[in-house]
Coordinates of C-alpha atoms in Angstrom, one line a residue:
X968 CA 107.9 80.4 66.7
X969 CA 105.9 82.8 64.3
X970 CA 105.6 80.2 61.7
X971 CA 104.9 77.9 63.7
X972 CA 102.0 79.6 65.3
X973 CA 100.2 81.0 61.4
X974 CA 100.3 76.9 61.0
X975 CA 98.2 76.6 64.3
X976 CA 95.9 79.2 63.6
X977 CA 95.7 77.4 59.9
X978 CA 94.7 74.5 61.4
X979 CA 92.0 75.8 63.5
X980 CA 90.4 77.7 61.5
X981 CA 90.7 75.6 58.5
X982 CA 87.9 73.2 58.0
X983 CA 90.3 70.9 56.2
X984 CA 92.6 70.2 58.8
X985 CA 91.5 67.4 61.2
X986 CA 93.6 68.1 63.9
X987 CA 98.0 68.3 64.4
X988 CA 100.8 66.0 65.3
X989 CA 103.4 68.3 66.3
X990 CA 107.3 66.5 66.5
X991 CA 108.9 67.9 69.3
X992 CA 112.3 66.9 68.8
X993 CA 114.5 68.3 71.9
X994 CA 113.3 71.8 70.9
X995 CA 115.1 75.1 72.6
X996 CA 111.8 77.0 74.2
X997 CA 111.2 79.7 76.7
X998 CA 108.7 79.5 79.2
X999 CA 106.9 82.3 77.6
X1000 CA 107.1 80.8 74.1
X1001 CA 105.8 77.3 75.7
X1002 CA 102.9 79.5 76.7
X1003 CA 102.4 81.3 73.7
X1004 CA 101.9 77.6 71.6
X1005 CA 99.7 76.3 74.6
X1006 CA 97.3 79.3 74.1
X1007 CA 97.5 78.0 70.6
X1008 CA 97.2 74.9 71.0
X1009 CA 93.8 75.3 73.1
X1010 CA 92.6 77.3 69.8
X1011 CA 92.9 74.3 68.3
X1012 CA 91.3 71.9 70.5
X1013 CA 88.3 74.5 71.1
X1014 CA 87.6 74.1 67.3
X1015 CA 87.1 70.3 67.7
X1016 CA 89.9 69.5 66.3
X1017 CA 92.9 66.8 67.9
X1018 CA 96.5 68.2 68.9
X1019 CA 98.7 64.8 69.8
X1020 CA 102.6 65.2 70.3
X1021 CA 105.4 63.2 69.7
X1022 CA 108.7 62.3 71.1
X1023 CA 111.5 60.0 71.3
X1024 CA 112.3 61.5 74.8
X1025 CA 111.0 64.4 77.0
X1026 CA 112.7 66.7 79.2
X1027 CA 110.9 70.1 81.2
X1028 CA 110.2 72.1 78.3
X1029 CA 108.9 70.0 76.0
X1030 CA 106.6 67.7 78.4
X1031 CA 105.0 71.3 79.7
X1032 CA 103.9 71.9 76.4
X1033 CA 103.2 68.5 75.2
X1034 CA 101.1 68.4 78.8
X1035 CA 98.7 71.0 76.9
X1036 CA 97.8 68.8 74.3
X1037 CA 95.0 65.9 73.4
X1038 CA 97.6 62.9 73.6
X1039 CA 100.9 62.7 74.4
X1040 CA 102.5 60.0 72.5
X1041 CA 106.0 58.3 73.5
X1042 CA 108.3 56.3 71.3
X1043 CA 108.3 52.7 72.7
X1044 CA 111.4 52.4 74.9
X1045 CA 111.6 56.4 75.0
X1046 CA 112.4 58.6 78.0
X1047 CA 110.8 61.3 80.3
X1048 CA 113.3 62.8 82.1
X1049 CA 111.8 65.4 84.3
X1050 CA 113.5 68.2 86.8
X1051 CA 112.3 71.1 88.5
X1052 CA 113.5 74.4 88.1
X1053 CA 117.3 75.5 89.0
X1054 CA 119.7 78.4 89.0
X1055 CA 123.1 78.8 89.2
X1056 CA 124.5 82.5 90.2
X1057 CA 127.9 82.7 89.6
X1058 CA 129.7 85.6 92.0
X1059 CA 133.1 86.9 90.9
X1060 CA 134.4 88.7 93.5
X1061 CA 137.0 86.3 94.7
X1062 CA 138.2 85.7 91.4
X1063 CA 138.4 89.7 91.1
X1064 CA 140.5 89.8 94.0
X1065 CA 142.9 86.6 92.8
X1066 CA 143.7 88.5 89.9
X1067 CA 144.1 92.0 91.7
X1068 CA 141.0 93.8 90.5
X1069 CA 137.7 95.3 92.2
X1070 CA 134.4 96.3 91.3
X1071 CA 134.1 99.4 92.6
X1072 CA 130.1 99.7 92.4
X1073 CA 127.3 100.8 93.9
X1074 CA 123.0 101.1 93.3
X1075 CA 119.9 102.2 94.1
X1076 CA 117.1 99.9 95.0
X1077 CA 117.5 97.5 98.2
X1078 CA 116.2 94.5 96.1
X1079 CA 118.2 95.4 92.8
X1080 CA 121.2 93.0 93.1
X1081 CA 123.1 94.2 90.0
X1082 CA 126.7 94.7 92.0
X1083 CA 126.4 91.4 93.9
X1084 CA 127.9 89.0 91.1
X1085 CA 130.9 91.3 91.0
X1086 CA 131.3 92.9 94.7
X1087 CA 130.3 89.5 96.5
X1088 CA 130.6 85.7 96.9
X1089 CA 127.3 85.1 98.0
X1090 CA 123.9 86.7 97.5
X1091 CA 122.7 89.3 100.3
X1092 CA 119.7 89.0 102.1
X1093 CA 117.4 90.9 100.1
X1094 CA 118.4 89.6 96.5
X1095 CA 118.2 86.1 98.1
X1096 CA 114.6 87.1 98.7
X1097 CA 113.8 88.6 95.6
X1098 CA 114.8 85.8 93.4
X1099 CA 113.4 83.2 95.8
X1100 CA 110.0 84.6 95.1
X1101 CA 110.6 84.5 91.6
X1102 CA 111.6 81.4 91.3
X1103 CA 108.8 80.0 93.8
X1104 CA 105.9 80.8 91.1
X1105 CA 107.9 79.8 88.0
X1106 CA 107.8 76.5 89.6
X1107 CA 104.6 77.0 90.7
X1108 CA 103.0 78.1 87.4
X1109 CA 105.2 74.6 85.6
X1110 CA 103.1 72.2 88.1
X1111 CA 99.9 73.6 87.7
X1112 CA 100.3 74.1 84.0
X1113 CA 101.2 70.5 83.8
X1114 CA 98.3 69.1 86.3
X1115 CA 95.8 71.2 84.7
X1116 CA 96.5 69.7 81.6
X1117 CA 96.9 66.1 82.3
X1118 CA 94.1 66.0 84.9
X1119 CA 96.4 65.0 88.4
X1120 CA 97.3 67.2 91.5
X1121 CA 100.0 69.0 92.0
X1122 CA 101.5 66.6 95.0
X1123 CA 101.2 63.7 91.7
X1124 CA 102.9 65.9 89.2
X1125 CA 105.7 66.9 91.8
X1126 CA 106.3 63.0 92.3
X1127 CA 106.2 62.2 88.8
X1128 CA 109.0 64.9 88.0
X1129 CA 110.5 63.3 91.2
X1130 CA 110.4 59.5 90.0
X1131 CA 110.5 60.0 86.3
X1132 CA 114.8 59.1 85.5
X1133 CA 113.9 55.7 87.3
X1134 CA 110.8 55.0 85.4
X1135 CA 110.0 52.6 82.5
X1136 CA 108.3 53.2 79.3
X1137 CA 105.3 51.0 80.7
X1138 CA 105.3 53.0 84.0
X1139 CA 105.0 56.3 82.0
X1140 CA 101.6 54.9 80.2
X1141 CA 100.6 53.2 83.7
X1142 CA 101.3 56.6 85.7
X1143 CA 99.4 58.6 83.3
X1144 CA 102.4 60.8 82.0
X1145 CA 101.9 59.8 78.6
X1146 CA 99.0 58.4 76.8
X1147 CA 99.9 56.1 74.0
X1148 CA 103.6 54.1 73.2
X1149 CA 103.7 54.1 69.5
X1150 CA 106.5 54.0 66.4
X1151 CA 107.4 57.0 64.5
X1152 CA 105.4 56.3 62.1
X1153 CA 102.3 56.4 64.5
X1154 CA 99.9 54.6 61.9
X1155 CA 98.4 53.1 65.1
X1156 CA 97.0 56.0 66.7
X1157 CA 96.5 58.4 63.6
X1158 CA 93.8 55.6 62.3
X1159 CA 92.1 55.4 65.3
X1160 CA 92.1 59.3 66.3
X1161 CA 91.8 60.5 62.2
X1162 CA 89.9 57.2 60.4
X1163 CA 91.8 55.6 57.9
X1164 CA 91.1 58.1 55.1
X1165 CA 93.0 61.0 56.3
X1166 CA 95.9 62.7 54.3
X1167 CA 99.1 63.9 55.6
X1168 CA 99.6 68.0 54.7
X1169 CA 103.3 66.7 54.2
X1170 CA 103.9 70.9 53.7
X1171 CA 102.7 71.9 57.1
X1172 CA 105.6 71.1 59.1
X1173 CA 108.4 72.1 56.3
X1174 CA 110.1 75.8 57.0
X1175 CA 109.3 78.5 54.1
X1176 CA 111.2 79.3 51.3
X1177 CA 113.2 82.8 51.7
X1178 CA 112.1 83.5 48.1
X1179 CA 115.8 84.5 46.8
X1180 CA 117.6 80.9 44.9
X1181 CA 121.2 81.2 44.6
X1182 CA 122.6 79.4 41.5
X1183 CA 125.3 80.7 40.7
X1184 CA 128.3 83.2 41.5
X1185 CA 126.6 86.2 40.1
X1186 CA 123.3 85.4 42.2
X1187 CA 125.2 85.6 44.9
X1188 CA 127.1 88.7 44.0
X1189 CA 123.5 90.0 43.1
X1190 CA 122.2 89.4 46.8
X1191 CA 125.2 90.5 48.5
X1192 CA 124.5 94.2 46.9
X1193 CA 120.9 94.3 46.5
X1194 CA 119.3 97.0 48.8
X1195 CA 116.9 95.6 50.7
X1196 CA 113.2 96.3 49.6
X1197 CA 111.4 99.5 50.6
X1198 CA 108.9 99.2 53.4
X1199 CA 105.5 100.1 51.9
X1200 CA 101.8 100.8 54.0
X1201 CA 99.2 100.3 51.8
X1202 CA 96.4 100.1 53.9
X1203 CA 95.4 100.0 57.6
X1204 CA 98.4 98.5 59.0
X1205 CA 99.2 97.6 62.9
X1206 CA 103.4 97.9 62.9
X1207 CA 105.2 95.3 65.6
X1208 CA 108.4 96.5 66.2
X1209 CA 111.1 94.6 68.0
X1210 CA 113.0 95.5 70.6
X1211 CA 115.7 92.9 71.9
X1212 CA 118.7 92.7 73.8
X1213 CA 120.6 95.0 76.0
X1214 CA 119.4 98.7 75.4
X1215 CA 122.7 101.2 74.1
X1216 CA 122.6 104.8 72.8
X1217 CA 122.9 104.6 69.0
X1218 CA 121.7 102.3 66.1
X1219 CA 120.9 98.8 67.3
X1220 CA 123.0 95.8 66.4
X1221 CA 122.2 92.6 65.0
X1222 CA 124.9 89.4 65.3
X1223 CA 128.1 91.8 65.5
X1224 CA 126.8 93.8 68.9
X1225 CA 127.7 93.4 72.4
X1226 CA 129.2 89.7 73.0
X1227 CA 127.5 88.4 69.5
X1228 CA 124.1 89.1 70.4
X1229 CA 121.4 91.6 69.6
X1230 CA 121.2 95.7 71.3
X1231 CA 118.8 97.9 70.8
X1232 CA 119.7 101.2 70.0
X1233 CA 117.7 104.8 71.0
X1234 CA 117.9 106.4 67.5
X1235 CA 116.8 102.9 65.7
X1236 CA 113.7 102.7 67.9
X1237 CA 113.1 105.9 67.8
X1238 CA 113.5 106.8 64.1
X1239 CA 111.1 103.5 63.8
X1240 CA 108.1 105.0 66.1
X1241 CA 108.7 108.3 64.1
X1242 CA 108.2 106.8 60.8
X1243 CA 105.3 105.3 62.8
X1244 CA 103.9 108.3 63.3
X1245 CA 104.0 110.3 60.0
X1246 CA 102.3 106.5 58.0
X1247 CA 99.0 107.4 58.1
X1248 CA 98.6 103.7 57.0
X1249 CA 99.9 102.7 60.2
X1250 CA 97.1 102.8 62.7
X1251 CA 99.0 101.8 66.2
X1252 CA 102.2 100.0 67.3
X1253 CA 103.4 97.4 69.9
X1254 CA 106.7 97.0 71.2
X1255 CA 107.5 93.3 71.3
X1256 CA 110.1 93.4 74.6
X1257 CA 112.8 91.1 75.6
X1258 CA 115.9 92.8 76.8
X1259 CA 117.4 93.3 80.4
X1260 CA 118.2 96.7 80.2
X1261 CA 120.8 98.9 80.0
X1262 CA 122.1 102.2 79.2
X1263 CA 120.0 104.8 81.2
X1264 CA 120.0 107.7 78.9
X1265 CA 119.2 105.2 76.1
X1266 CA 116.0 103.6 77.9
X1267 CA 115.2 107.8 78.8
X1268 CA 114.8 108.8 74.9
X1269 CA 113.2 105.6 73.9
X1270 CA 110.2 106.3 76.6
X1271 CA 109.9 110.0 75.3
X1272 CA 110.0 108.5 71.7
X1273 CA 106.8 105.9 72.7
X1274 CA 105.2 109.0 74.5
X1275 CA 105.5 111.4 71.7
X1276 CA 104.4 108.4 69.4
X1277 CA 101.2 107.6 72.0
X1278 CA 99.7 111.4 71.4
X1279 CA 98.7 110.3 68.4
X1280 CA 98.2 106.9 67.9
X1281 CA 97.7 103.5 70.6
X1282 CA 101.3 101.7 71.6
X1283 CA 100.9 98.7 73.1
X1284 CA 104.3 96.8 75.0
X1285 CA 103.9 92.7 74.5
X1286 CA 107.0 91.6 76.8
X1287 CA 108.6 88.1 75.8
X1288 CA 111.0 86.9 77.9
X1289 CA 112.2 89.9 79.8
X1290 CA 111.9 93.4 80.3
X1291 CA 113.7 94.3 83.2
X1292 CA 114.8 97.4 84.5
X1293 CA 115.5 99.5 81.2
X1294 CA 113.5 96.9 79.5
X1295 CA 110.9 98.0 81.5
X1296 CA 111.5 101.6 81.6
X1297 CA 111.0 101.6 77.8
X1298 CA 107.5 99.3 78.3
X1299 CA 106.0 101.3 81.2
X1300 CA 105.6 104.4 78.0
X1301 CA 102.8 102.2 76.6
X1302 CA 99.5 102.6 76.5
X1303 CA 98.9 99.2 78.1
X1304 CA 101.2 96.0 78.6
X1305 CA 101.0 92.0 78.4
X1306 CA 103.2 89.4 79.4
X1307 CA 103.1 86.0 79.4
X1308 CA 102.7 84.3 82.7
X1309 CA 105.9 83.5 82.8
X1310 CA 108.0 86.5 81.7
X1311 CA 110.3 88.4 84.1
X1312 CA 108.9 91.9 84.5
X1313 CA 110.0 94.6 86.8
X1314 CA 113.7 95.1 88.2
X1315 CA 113.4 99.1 88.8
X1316 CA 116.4 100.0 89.8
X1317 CA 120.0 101.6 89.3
X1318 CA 123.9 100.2 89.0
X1319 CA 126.8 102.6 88.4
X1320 CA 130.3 102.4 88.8
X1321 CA 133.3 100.9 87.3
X1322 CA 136.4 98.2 87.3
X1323 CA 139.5 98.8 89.2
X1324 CA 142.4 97.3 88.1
X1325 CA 145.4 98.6 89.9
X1326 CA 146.2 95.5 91.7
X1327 CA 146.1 93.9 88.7
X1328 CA 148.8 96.1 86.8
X1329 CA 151.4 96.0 89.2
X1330 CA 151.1 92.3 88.9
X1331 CA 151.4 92.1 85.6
X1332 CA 154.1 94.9 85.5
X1333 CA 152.3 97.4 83.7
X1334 CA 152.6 101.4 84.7
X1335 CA 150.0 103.7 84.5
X1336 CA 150.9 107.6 84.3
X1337 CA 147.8 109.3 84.9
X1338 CA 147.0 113.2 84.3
X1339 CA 143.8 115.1 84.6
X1340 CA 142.4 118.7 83.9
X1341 CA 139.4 120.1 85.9
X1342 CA 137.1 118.5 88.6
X1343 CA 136.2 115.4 88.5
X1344 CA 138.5 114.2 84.9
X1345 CA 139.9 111.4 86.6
X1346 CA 136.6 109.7 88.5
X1347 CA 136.4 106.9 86.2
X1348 CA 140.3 105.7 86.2
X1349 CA 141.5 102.2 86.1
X1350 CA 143.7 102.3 89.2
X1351 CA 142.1 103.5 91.9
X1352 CA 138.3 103.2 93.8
X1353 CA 136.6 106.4 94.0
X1354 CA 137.3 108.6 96.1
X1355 CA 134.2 109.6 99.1
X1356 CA 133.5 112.7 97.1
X1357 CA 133.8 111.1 94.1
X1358 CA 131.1 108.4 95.5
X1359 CA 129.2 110.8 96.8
X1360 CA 128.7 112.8 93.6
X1361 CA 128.2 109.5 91.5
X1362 CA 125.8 108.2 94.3
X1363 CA 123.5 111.7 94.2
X1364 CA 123.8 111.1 90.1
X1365 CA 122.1 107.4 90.5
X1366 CA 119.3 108.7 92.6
X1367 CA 118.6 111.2 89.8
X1368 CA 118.1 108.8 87.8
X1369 CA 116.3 106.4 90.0
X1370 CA 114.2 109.3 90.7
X1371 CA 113.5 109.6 87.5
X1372 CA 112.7 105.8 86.5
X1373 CA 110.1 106.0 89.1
X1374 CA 108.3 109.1 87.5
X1375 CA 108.7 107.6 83.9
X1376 CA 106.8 104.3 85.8
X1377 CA 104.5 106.3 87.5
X1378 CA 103.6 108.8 84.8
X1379 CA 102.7 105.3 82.6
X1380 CA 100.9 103.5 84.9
X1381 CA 98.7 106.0 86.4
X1382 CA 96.2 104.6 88.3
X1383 CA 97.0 101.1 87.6
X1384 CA 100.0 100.7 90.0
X1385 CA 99.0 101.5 93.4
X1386 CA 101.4 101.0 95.1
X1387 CA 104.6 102.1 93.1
X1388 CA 107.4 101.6 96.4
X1389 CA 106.2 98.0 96.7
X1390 CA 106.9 96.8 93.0
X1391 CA 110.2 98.9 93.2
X1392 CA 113.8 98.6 94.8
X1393 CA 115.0 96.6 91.9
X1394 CA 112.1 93.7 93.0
X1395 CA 111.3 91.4 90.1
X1396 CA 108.0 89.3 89.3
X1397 CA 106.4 86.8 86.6
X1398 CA 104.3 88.1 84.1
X1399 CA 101.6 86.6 86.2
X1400 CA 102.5 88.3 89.8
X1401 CA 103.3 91.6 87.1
X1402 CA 99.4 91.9 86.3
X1403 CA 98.3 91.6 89.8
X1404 CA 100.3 94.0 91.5
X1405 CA 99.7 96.5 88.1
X1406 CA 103.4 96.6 86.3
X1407 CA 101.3 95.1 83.7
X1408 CA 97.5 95.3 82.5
X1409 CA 96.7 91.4 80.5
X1410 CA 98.2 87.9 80.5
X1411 CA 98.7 87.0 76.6
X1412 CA 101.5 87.3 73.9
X1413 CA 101.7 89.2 70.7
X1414 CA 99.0 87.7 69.3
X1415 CA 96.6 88.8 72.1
X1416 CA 98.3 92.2 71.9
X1417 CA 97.6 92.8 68.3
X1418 CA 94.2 91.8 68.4
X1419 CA 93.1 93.8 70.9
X1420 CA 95.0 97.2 69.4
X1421 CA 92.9 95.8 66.2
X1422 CA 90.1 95.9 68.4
X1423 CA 90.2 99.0 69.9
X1424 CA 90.9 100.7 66.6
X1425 CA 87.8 99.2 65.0
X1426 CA 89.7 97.1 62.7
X1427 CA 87.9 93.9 61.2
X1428 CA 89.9 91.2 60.7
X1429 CA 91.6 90.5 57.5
X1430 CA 91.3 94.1 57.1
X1431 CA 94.5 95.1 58.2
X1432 CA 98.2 94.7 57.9
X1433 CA 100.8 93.5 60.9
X1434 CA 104.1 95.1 59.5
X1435 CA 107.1 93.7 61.5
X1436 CA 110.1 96.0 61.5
X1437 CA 113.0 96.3 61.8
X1438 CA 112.7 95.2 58.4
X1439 CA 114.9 92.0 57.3
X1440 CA 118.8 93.0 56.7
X1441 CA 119.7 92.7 52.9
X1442 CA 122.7 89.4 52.4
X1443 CA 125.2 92.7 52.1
X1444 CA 123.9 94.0 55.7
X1445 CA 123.6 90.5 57.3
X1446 CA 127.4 89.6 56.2
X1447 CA 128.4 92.9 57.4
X1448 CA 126.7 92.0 61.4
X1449 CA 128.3 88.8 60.9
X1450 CA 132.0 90.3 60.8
X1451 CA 131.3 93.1 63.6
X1452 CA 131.1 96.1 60.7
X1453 CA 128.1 97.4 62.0
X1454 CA 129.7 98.4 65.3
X1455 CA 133.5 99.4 66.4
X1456 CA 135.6 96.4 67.5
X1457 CA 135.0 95.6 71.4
X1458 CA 135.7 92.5 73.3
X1459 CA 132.1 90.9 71.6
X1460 CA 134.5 90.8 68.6
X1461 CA 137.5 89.1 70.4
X1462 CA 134.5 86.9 72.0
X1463 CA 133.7 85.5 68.4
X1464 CA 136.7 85.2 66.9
X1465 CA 138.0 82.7 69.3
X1466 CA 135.0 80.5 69.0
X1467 CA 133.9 81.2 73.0
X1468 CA 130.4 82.2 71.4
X1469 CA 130.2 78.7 70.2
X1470 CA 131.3 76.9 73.4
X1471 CA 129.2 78.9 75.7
X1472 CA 126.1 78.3 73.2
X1473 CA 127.2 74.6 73.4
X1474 CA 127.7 74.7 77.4
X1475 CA 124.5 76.5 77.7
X1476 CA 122.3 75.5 74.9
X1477 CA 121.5 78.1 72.3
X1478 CA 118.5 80.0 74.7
X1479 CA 120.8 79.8 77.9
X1480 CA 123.5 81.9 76.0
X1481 CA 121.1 84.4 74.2
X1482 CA 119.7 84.8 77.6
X1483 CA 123.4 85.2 79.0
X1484 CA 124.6 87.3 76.0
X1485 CA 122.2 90.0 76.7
X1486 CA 123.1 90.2 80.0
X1487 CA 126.5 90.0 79.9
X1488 CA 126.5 92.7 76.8
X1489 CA 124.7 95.2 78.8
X1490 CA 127.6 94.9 81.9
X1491 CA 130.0 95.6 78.8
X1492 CA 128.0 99.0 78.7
X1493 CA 129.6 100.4 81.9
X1494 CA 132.6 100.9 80.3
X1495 CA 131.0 103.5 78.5
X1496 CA 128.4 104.5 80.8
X1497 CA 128.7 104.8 84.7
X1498 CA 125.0 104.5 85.2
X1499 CA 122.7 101.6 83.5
X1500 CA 119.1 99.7 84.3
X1501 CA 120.0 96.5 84.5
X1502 CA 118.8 93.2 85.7
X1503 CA 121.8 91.4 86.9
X1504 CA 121.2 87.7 85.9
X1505 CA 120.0 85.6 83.1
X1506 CA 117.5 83.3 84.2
X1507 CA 118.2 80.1 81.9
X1508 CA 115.2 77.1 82.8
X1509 CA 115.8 73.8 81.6

């Protein structure tokens, strides 16, 4: 996505460049990064230049963003198969109960929703709500982004997406949901929209060389234990640093963590926004977001981290996809936020608790002998449900740390939130719904983000860096991820070895399972933690 956005920005500013054809060949895109390429596409068109897409076939994702665009051009007998927006939340607590196991878990925040998919078979009252509301201005935000940009009402878009599998190549052009039918080659409507004397910049759409050619054995061996290089400010620099997946206490992972996928780890982000600090080259920092939350006490010392940073220097929090509960604990310690319109932003709330399993080993034969020192040692055993004190002590714990959540929001908001209990209880909004109510201060991605830091810093531009860190792994350290050395072994390892990572990816498609992953990694977390900020669902659109 970052390439391809320099390459947009290359082309509009670029007197050279006539205007883009960009391929769109079945690509895997969120609704935030379909947003972040319209916003670049309309740089484009406002320097008087012509975007015009192509495809063999769209579906959702790719006729939203194509929708943003001068033409959209259709191979002749090609498809547009549209669909609105759909879920499916899977609830385990009959298959729990087959197998003789229980979730025995609780939370704090009426909206939150993070026990239902283990504790019920249906969604209660108030998470039915909740996700309703979300899902009504997704939907909402797809129609008017699509009628905006092909010039129809909403009532023609919705019967287009409704008509569209029955629909002919001819009725596409007559209905106005494409512009042009043309061959791959698309001679005849480059001529007419470029002249005949344009070139091709055959380069544009290739993907960069890494730098590092592997010819032999020993270049290999060479990579695989070459450190990686050392990160060097050399003048005014703005530092983006990455924060994805589930949040754990620790170093963050990368390919080997929690079911495969990424995890951001408390010392890793925090060591990061120290080294921050002490680079005098380093001028201010945003946190580019995407994670669902997780471990409490992680999400705690990350926002103390941002806050100890923010004394000295501007932090800005761009969220991509998600920052939900602990997600959003860490980005309520910036100095200001943006989401795209269509991220998922809030989910303040609390889950603790644990798995019981006792049914479950008497079926299977197995016998536990349990023993236990001192009050409370055996709260968190496999066999048995808590007991009421037990509950009641874990209970009081959760409202702590609810308690807490809400000051950490409040204390980072200030003013800007009015009214904090309306945007809490584990309630969750689009990035557009988030700047209204005052979770978050701008619409706009990390481009926005940067520029206005680089604005409010009084930096020109071109005269400043945009350092991305983590820095990359060396070949040593990605291998390493690859085969789970980074962390211990843990069902994510079990999860890849048997090739379920692939299915699932396969089943899903590859942004449905990163989605899923992170998800499903931070629930993994309460075997080592009782208490975690989570959002309870991946929200996968197709």
């Amino acid at each position: 996505l970052d390439l391809m956005l320099r390459r947009l920005k290359t082309v509009a500013e670029d007197q050279a460049y006539l205007g883009v054809v960009v391929y769109l060949d079945q690509p895997e895109l969120t609704l935030p990064q379909i947003d972040a390429l319209a916003r670049a596409f309309a740089q484009v068109r406002q320097a008087g230049k012509r975007v015009l897409t192509f495809a063999e076939s769209y579906d959702l994702s790719s006729y939203l963003l194509a929708s943003q665009a001068d033409l959209i051009l259709l191979q002749h007998k090609g498809s547009v198969e549209l669909r609105g927006l759909a879920m499916e939340e899977v609830y385990l607590a009959g298959l729990l109960e087959k197998i003789g196991a229980k979730a025995d878990l609780m939370q704090v925040g009426q909206f939150k929703g993070a026990d239902e998919a283990l504790t019920r078979t249906g969604p209660s009252e108030a998470w039915d709500s909740n996700i309703n509301a979300l899902l009504d201005d997704l939907y909402a935000q797809v129609v008017d982004r699509i009628a905006k940009g092909r010039g129809l009402t909403t009532q023609q878009v919705e019967d287009i997406i409704r008509d569209s599998w029955t629909m002919s190549d001819t009725d596409y052009l007559r209905r106005h949901v494409v512009d042009r039918l043309t061959d791959r080659d698309l001679v005849d409507v480059t001529e007419v929209e470029f002249g005949e004397s344009f070139v091709w910049d055959d380069t544009m759409g290739q993907a960069e060389a890494s730098g590092q050619e592997v010819d032999s054995p020993l270049a290999l061996l060479r990579l695989l234990f070459q450190e990686p290089d050392v990160i060097r400010t050399r003048r005014d620099t703005l530092a983006v640093i990455h924060a994805r997946g589930p949040v754990i206490s620790g170093d963050s992972e990368w390919g080997g963590g929690l079911f495969g996928g990424e995890a951001i780890g408390s010392r890793t982000i925090a060591e990061l926004l120290g080294e921050a600090r002490e680079d005098d080259h380093i001028k201010g920092v945003i946190l580019r977001i995407d994670s669902p939350g997780g471990s409490a006490l992680a999400s705690e010392m990350i926002w103390q981290a941002v806050r100890d940073l923010a004394e000295q220097k501007p932090v800005y929090a761009s969220i991509d996809g998600l920052a939900a509960s602990g997600g959003y604990y860490v980005a309520s310690a910036a100095d200001r936020i943006y989401a795209a319109p269509q991220s998922v932003v809030g989910s303040i709330g609390v889950v603790g608790g644990k798995i019981v399993l006792g049914s479950l080993y008497e079926k299977v034969g197995v016998h536990v002998h349990r023993r236990s020192r001192g009050p409370m040692a055996d709260m968190f055993n496999s066999v048995e449900p808590f007991t009421p004190g037990q509950r009641e002590a874990l209970q009081a714990g959760m409202q702590r740390v609810y308690d807490q959540f809400l000051d950490r929001v409040a204390a980072g908001r200030g003013r800007r939130l009015t009214d904090l209990d309306a945007v809490a209880q584990g309630r969750i909004f689009t990035g557009r719904q988030a700047v209204d109510n005052g979770l978050a201060d701008e619409l706009g991605g990390l481009d926005e983000a940067v520029a206005d830091l680089a604005r409010r810093l009084g930096l020109e531009e071109g005269g400043y860096d945009v350092l991305h860190l983590p820095p990359p792994m060396s070949l040593g350290e990605f291998i390493n991820s690859i085969f789970g050395v980074r962390s211990p072994v843990s069902s994510a390892a079990l999860f890849k070895a048997q090739g379920l990572d692939a299915l699932a990816s396969e089943a899903l498609g590859p942004q449905g399972w990163s989605a899923t992953s992170q998800v499903l990694g931070g629930l993994m977390l309460l075997r080592r933690e009782p208490v975690l900020t989570l959002m309870p669902y991946a929200l996968i659109v197709r």
